[in-house]
PDB file of C-alpha atoms in Angstrom:
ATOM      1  CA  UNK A   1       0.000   0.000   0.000  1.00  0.00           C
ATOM      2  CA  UNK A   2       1.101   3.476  -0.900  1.00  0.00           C
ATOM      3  CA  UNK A   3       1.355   6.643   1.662  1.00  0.00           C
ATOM      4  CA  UNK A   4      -1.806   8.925   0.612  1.00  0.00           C
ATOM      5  CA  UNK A   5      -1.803  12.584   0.640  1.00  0.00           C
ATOM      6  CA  UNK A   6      -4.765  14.537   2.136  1.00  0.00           C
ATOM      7  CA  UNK A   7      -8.096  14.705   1.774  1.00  0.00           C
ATOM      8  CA  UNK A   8      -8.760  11.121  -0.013  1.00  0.00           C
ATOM      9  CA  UNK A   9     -12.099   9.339  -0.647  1.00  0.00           C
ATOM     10  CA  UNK A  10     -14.222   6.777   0.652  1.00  0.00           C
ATOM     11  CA  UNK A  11     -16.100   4.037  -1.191  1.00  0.00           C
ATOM     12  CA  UNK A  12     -17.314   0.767  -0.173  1.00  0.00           C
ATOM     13  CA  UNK A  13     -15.604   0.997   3.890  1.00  0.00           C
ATOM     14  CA  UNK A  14     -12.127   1.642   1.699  1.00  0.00           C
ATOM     15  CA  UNK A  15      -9.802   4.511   1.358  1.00  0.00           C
ATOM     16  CA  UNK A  16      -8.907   5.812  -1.968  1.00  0.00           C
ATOM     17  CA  UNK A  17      -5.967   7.902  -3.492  1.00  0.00           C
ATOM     18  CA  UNK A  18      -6.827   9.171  -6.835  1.00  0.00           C
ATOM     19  CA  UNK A  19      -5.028  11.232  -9.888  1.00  0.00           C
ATOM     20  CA  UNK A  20      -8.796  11.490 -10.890  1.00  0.00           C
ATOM     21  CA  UNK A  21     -11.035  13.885  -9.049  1.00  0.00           C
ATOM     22  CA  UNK A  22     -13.799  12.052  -8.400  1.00  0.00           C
ATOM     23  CA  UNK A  23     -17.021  14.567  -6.998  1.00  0.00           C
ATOM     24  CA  UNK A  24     -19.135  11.527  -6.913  1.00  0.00           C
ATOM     25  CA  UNK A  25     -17.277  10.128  -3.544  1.00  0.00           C
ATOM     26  CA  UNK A  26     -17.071  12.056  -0.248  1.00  0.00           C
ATOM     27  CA  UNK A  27     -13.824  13.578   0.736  1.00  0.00           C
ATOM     28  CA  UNK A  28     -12.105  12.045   3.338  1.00  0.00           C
ATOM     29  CA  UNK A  29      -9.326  13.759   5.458  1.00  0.00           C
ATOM     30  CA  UNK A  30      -6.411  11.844   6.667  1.00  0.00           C
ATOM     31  CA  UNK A  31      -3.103  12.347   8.180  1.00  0.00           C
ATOM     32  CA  UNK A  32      -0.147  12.663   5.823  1.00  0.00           C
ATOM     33  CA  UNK A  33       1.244   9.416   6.295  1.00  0.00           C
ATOM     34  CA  UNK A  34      -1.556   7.279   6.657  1.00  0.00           C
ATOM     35  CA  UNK A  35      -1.567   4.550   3.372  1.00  0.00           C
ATOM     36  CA  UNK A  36      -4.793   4.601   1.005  1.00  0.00           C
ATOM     37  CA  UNK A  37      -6.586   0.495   0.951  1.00  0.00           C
ATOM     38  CA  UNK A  38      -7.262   1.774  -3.165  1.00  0.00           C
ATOM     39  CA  UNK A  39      -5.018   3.849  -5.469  1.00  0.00           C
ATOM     40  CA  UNK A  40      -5.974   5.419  -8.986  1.00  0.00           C
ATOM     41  CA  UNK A  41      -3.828   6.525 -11.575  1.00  0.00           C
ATOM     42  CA  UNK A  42      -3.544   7.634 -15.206  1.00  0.00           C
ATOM     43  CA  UNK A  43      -0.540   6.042 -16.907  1.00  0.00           C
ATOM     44  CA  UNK A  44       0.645   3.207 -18.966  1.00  0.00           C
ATOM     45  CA  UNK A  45      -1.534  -0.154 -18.415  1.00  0.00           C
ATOM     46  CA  UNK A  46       1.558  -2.416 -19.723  1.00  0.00           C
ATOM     47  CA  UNK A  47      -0.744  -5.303 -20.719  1.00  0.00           C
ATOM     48  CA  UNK A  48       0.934  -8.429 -21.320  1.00  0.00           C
ATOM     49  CA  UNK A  49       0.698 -10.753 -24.410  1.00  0.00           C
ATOM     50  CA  UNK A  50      -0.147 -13.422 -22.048  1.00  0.00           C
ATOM     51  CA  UNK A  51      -3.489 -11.848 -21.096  1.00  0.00           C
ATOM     52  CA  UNK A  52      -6.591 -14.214 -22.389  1.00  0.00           C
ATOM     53  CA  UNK A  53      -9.858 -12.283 -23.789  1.00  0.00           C
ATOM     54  CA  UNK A  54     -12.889 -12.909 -21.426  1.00  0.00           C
ATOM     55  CA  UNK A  55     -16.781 -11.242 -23.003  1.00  0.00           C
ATOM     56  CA  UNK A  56     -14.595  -9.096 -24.997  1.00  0.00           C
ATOM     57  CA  UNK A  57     -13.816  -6.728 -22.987  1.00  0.00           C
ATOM     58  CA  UNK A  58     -11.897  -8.425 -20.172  1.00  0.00           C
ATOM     59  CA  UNK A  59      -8.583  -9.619 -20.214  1.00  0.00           C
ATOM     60  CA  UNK A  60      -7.716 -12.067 -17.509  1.00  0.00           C
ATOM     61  CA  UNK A  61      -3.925 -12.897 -16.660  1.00  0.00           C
ATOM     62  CA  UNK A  62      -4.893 -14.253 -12.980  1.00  0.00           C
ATOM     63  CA  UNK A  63      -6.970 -13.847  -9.796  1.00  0.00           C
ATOM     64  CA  UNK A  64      -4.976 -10.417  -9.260  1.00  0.00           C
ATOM     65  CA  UNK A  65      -4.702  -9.304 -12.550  1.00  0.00           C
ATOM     66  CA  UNK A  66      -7.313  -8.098 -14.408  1.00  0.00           C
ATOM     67  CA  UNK A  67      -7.381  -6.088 -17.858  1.00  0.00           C
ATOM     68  CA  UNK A  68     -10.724  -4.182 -19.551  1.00  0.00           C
ATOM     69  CA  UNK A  69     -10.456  -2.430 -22.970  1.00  0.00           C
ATOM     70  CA  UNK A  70     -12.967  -0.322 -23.396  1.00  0.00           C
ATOM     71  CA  UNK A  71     -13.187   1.986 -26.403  1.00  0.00           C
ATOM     72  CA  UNK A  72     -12.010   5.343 -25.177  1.00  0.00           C
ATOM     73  CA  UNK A  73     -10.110   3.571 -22.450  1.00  0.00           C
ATOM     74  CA  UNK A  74      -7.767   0.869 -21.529  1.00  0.00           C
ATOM     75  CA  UNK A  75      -7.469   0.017 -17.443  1.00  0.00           C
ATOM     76  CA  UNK A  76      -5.754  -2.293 -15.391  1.00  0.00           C
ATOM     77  CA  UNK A  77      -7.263  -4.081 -12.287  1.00  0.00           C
ATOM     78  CA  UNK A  78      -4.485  -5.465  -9.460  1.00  0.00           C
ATOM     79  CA  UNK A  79      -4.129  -7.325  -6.358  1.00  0.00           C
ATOM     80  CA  UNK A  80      -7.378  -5.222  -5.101  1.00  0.00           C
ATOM     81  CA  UNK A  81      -5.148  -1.985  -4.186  1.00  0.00           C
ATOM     82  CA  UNK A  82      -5.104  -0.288  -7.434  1.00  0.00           C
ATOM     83  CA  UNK A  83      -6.303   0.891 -10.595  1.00  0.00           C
ATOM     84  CA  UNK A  84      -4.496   2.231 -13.797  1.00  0.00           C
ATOM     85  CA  UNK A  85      -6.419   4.164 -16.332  1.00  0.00           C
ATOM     86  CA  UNK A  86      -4.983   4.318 -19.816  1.00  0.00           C
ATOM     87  CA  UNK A  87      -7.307   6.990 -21.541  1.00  0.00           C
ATOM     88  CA  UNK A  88      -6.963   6.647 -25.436  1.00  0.00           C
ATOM     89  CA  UNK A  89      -6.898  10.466 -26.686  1.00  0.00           C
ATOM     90  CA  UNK A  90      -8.706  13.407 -24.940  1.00  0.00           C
ATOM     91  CA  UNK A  91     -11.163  11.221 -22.946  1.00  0.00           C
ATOM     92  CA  UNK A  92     -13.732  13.571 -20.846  1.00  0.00           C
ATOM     93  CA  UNK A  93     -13.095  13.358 -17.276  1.00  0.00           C
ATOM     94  CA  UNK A  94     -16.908  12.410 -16.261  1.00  0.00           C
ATOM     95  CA  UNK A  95     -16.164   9.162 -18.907  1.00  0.00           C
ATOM     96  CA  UNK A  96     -13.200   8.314 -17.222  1.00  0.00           C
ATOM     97  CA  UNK A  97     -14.970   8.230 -14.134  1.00  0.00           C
ATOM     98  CA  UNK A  98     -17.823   6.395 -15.114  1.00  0.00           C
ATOM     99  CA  UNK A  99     -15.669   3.545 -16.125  1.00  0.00           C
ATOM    100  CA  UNK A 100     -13.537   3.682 -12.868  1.00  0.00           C
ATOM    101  CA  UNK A 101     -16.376   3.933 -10.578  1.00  0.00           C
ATOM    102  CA  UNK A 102     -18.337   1.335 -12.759  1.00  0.00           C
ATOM    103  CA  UNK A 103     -16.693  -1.864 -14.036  1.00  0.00           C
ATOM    104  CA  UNK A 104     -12.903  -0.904 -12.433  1.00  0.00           C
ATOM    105  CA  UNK A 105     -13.529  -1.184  -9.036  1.00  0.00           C
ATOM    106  CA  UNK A 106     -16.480  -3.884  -9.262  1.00  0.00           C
ATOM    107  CA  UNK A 107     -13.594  -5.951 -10.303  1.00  0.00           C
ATOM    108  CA  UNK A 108     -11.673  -4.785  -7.986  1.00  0.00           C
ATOM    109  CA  UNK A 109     -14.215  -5.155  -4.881  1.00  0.00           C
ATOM    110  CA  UNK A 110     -14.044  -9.128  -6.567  1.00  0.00           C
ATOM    111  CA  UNK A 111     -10.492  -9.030  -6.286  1.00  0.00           C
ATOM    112  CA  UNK A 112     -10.577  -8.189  -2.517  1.00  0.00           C
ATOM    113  CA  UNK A 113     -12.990 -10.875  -1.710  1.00  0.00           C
ATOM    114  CA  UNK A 114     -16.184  -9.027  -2.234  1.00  0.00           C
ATOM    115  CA  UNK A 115     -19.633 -11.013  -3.495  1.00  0.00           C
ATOM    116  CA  UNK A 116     -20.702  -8.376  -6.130  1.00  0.00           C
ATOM    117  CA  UNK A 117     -23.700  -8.347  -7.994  1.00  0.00           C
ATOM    118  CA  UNK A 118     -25.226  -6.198 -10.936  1.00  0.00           C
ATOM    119  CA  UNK A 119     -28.097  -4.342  -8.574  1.00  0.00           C
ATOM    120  CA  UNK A 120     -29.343  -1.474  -6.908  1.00  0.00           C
ATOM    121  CA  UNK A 121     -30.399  -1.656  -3.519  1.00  0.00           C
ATOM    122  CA  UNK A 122     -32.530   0.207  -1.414  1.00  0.00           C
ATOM    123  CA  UNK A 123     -33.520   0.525   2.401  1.00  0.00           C
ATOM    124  CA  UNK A 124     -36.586  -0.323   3.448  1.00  0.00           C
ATOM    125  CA  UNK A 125     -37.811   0.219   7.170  1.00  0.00           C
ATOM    126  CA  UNK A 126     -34.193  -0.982   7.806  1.00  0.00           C
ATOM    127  CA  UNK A 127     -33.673  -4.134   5.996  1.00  0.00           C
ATOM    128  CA  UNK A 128     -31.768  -3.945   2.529  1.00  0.00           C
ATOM    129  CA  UNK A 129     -34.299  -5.037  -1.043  1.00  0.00           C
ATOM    130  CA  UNK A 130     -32.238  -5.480  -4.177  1.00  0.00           C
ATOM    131  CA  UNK A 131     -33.484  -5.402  -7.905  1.00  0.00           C
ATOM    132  CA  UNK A 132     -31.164  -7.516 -10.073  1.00  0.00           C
ATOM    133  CA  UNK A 133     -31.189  -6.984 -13.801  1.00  0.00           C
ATOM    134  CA  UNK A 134     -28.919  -7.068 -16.813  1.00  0.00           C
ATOM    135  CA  UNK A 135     -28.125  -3.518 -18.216  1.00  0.00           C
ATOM    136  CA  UNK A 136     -31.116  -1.366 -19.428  1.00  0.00           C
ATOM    137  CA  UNK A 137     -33.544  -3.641 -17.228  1.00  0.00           C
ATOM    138  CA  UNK A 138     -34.630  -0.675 -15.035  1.00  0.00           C
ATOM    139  CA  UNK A 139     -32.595  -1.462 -11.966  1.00  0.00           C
ATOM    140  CA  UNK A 140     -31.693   2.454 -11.554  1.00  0.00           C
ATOM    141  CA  UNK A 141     -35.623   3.198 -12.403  1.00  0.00           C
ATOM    142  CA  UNK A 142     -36.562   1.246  -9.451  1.00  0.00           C
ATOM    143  CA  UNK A 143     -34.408   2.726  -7.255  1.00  0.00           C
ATOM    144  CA  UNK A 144     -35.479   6.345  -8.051  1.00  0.00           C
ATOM    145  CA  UNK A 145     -39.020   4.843  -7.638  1.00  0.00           C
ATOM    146  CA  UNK A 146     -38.117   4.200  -4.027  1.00  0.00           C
ATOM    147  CA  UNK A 147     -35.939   7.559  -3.476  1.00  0.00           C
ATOM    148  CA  UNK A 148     -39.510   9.275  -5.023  1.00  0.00           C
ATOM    149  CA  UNK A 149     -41.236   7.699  -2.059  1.00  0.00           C
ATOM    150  CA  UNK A 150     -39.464   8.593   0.400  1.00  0.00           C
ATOM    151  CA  UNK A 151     -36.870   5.218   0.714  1.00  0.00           C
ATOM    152  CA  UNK A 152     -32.669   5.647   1.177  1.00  0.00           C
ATOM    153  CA  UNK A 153     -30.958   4.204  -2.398  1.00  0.00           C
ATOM    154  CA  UNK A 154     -28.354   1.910  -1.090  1.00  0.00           C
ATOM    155  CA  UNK A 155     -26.182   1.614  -3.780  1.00  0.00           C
ATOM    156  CA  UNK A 156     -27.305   1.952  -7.323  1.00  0.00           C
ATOM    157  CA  UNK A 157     -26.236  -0.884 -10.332  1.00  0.00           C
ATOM    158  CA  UNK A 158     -23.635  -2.499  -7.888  1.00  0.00           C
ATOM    159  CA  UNK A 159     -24.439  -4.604  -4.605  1.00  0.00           C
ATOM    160  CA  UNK A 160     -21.237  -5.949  -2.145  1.00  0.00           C
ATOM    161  CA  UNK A 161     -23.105  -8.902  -0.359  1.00  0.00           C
ATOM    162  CA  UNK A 162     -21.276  -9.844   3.064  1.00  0.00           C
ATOM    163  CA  UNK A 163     -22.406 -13.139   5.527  1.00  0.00           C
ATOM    164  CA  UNK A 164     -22.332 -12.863   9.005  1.00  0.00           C
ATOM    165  CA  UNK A 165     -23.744 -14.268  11.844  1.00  0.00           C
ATOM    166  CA  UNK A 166     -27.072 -12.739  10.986  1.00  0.00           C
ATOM    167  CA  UNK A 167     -27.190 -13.552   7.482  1.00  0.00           C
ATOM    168  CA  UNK A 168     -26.641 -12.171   4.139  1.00  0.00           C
ATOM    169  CA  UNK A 169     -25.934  -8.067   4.569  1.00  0.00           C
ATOM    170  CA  UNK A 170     -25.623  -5.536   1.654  1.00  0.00           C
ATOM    171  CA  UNK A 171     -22.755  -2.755   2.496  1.00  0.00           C
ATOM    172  CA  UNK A 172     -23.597   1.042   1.080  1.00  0.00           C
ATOM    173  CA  UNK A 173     -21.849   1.963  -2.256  1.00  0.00           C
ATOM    174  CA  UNK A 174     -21.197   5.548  -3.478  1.00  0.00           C
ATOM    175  CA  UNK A 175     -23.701   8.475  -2.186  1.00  0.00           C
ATOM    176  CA  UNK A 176     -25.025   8.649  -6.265  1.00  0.00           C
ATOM    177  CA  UNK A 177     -27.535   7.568  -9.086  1.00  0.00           C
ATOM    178  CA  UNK A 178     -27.328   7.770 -12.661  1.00  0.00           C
ATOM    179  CA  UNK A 179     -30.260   9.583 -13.802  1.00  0.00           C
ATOM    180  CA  UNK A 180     -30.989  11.111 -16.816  1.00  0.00           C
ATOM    181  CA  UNK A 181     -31.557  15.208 -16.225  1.00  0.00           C
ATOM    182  CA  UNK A 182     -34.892  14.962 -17.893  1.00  0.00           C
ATOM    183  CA  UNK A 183     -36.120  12.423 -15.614  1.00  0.00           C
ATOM    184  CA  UNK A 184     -34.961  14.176 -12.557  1.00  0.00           C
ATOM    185  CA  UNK A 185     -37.031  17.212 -13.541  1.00  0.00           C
ATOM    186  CA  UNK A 186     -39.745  15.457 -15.091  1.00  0.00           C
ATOM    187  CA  UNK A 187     -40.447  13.359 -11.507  1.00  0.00           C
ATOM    188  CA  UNK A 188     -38.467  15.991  -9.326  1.00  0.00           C
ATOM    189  CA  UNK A 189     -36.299  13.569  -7.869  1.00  0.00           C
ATOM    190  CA  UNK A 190     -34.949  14.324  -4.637  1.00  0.00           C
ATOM    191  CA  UNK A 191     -31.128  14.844  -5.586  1.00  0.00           C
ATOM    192  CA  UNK A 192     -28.524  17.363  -6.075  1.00  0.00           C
ATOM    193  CA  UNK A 193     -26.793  18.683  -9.333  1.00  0.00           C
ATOM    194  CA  UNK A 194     -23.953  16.670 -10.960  1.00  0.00           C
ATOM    195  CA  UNK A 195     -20.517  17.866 -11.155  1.00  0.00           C
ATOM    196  CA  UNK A 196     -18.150  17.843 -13.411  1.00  0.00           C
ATOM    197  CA  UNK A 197     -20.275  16.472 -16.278  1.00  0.00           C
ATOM    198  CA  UNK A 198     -19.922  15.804 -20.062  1.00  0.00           C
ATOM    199  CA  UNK A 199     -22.244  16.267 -22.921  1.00  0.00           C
ATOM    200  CA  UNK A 200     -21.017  12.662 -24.023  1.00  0.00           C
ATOM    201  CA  UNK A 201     -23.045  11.301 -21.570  1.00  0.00           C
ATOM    202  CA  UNK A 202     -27.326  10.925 -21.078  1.00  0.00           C
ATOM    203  CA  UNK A 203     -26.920   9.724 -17.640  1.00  0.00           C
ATOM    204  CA  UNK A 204     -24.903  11.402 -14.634  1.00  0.00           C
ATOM    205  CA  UNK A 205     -24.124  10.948 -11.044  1.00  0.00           C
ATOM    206  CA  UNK A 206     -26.420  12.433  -9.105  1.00  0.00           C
ATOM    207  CA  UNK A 207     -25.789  13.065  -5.523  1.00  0.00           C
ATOM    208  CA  UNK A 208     -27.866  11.602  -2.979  1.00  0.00           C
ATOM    209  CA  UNK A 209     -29.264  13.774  -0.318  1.00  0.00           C
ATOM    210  CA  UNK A 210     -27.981  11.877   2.750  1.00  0.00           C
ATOM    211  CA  UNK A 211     -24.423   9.793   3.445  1.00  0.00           C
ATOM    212  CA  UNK A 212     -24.438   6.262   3.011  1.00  0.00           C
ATOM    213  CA  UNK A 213     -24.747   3.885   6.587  1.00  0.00           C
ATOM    214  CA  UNK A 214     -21.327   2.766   7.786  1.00  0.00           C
ATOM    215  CA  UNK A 215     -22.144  -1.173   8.860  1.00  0.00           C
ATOM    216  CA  UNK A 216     -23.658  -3.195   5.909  1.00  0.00           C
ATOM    217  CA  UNK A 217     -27.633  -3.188   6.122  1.00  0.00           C
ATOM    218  CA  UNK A 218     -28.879  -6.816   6.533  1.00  0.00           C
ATOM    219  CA  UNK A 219     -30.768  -8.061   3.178  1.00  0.00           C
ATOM    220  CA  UNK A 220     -34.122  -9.303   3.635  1.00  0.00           C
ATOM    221  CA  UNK A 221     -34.933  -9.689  -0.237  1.00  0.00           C
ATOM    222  CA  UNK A 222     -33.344  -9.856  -3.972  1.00  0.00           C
ATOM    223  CA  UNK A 223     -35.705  -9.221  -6.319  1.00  0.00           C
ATOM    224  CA  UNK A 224     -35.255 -10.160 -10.482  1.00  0.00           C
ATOM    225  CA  UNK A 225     -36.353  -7.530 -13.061  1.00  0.00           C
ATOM    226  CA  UNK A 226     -38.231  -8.709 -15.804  1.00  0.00           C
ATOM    227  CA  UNK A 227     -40.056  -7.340 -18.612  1.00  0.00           C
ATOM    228  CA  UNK A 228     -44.400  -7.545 -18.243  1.00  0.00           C
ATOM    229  CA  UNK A 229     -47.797  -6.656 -19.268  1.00  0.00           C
ATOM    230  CA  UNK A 230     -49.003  -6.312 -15.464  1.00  0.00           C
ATOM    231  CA  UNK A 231     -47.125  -5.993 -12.568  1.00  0.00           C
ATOM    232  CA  UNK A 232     -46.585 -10.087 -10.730  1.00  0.00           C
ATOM    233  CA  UNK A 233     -44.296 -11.405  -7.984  1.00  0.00           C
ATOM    234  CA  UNK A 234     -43.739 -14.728  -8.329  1.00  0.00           C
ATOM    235  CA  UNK A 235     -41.491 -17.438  -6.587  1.00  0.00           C
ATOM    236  CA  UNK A 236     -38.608 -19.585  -8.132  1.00  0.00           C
ATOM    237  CA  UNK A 237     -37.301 -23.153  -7.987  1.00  0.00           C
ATOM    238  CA  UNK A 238     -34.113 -23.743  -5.690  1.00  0.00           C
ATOM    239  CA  UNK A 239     -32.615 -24.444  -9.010  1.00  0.00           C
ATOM    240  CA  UNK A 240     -33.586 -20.995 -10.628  1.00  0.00           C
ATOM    241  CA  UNK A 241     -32.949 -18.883  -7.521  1.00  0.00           C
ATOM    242  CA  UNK A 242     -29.050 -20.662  -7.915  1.00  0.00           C
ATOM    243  CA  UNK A 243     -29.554 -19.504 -12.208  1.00  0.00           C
ATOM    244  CA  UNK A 244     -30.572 -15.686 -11.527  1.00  0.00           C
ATOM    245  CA  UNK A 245     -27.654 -15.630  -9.165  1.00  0.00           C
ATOM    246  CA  UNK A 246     -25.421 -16.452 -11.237  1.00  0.00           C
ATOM    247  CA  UNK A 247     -26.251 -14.993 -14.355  1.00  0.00           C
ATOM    248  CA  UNK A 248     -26.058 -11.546 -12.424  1.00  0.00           C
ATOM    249  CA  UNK A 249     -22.885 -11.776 -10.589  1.00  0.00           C
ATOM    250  CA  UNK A 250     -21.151  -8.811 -11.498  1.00  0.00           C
ATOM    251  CA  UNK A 251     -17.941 -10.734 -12.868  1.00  0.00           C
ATOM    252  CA  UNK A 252     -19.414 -13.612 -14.318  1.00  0.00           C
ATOM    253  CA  UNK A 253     -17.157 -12.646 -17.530  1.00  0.00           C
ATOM    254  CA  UNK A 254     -14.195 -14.178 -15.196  1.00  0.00           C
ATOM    255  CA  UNK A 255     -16.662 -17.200 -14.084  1.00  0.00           C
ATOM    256  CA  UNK A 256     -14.557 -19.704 -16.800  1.00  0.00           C
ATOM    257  CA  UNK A 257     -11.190 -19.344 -14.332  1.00  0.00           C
ATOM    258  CA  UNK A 258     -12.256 -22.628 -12.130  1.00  0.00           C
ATOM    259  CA  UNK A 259     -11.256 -21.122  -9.316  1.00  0.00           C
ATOM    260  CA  UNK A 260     -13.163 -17.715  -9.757  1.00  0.00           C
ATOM    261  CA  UNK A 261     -16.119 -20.297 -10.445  1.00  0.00           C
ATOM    262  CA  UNK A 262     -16.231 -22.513  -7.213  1.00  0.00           C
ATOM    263  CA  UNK A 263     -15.873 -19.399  -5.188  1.00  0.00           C
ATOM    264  CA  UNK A 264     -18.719 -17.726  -7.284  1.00  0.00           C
ATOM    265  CA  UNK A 265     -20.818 -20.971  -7.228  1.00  0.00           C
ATOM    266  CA  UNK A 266     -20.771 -21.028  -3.217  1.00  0.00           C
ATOM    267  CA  UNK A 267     -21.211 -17.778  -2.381  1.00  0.00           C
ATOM    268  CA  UNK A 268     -24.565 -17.639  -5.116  1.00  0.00           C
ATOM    269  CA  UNK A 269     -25.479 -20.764  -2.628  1.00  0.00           C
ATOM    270  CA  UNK A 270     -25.112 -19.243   0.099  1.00  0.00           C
ATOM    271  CA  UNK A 271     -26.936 -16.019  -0.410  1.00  0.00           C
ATOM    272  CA  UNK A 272     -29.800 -18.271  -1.987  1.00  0.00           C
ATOM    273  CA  UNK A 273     -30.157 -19.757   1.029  1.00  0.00           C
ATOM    274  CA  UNK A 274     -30.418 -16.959   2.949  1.00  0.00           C
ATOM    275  CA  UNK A 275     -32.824 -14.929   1.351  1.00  0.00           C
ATOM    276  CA  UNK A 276     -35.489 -14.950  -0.875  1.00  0.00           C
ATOM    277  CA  UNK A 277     -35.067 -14.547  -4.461  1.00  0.00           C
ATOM    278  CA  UNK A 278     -38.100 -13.983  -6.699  1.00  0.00           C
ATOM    279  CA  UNK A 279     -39.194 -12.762 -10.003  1.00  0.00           C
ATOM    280  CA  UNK A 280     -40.405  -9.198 -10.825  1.00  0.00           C
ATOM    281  CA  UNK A 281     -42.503  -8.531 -13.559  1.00  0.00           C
ATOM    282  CA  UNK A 282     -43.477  -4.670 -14.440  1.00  0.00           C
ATOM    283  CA  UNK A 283     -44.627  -2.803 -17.530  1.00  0.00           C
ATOM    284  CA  UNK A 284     -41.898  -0.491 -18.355  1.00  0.00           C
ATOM    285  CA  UNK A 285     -43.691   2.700 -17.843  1.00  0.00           C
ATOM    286  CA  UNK A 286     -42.250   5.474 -16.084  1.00  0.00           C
ATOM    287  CA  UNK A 287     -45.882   6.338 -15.255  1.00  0.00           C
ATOM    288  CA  UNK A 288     -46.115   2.812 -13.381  1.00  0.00           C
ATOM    289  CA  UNK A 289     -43.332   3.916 -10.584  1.00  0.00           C
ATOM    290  CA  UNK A 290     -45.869   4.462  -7.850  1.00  0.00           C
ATOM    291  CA  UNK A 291     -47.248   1.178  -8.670  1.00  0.00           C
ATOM    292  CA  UNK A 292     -44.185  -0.687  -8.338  1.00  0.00           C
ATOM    293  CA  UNK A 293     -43.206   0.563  -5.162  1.00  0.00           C
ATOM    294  CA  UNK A 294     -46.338  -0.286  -3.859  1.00  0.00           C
ATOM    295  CA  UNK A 295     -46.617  -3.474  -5.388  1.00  0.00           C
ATOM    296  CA  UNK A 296     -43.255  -4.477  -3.688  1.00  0.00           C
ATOM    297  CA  UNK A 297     -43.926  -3.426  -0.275  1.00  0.00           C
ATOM    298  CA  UNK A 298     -47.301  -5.328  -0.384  1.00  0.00           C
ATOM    299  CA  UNK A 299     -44.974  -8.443  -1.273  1.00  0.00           C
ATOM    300  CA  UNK A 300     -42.644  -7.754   1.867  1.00  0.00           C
ATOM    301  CA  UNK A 301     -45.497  -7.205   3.970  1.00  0.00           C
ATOM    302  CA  UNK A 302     -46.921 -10.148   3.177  1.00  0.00           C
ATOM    303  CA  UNK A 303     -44.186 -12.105   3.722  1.00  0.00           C
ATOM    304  CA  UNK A 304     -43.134 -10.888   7.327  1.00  0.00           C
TER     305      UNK A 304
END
């Protein structure tokens, strides 16, 4: 670990040192010595012929060595302490940062240990619900549907799932949502103006109006987004809670490593023991928000 220089962030319980500036994390002042758990820089990636292609866009050299290629950007994942971004040209800084607070260090939460999966998650009377959902299902809709009604937003497109003695437990990510502007003033979401932004980009961080809790917030229910004429919870097999799992962990490019698979396998075990995983099914209608939060709750309720 490398000696940080003050103020540095905070993400995900972890201190970070970064050449980007990064508005979407809270500042965090430290002493002048103290060491950073996460650096960022902008430099040469150095990727090494040996790397093997994973989805396309992932090159995998070993558990702590991780390579994405993206097409404004090249960045290298290692040993869960740090993060070099390789920017191809004149790469706006809010794209940079997308990517970095995005897929970068979702890999590298996995490289540390972390159970990630592709969700949002909010708080509900004090127990953690997450949505899972490929990309462009609607998990950041439903999340804004909660933060309209009055609900804390967790973390938004990325869940860190931690066991304890209690259970399965979901800890906060970074005090943001994507949203697109026009949907924040068409439904005057409760959130504050992005920084730092790029024309290059629909969707921007927007800050939340509250920190994010400290200990991770114990997760009473996973729910999967799917597409519908009417809105229907619905149950699944032990089999297909183990499937949804799976096909949403958050690095299941790296799942064909064996060893990144076994791990993956038990953990998606684990949590489907734990909690309850069921199906979702909504119209996708903007108009339908207040519906869906209600329809959910009912579920929970219930339930209890």
């Amino acid at each position: 670990m490398r000696a940080t220089a003050t103020p540095s962030y905070a993400a995900f319980g972890l201190t970070v040192r970064s050449d980007l500036d990064l508005p979407e994390l809270p500042r965090r002042d430290g002493s002048a010595g103290e060491q950073a758990d996460v650096t960022i820089t902008v430099g040469e990636v150095g990727r090494p012929e040996v790397a093997r292609a994973d989805e396309g866009t992932i090159e995998y050299v070993g558990p702590d060595e991780y390579y994405l290629t993206f097409e404004v950007v090249d960045v290298a994942v290692r040993d869960g302490r740090e993060i070099v971004v390789a920017p191809k040209g004149d790469v706006p800084n809010e794209i940079l940062r997308h990517v970095v607070l995005g897929p970068a260090f979702n890999h590298l939460l996995h490289q540390r240990g972390h159970f990630v999966l592709h969700a949002s998650v909010v708080d509900v009377d004090g127990s953690a619900v997450a949505f899972l959902g490929e990309s462009g299902q609607g998990k950041t809709t439903t999340a804004m549907a909660f933060l309209l009604d009055g609900y804390r937003v967790l973390s938004d497109d990325v869940a860190t799932i931690a066991f304890g003695d209690d259970g399965a437990a979901v800890r906060g990510g970074y005090p943001a949502i994507k949203l697109d502007p026009a949907v924040v003033d068409r439904f005057d979401v409760p959130v504050g103006e992005p920084r730092g932004i790029s024309d290059a980009r629909e969707r921007h961080f927007h800050p939340l109006p509250y920190e994010q809790p400290s200990e991770p917030v114990r997760l009473e229910r996973v729910y999967v987004l799917e597409d519908g004429k009417r809105f229907e919870v619905a149950g699944f097999s032990p089999e297909m809670r183990m499937m949804k799992l799976i096909e949403n962990t958050y690095t299941a490019g790296l799942l064909s490593d064996d060893a990144t698979a076994v791990s993956n396998f038990g953990q998606c075990a684990k949590l489907a023991a734990a909690v309850d995983v069921k199906r979702l099914r909504r119209p996708r209608d903007l108009e339908g928000v207040p519906r869906l939060v209600e329809r959910v709750i009912g579920d929970l309720e219930d339930t209890c």
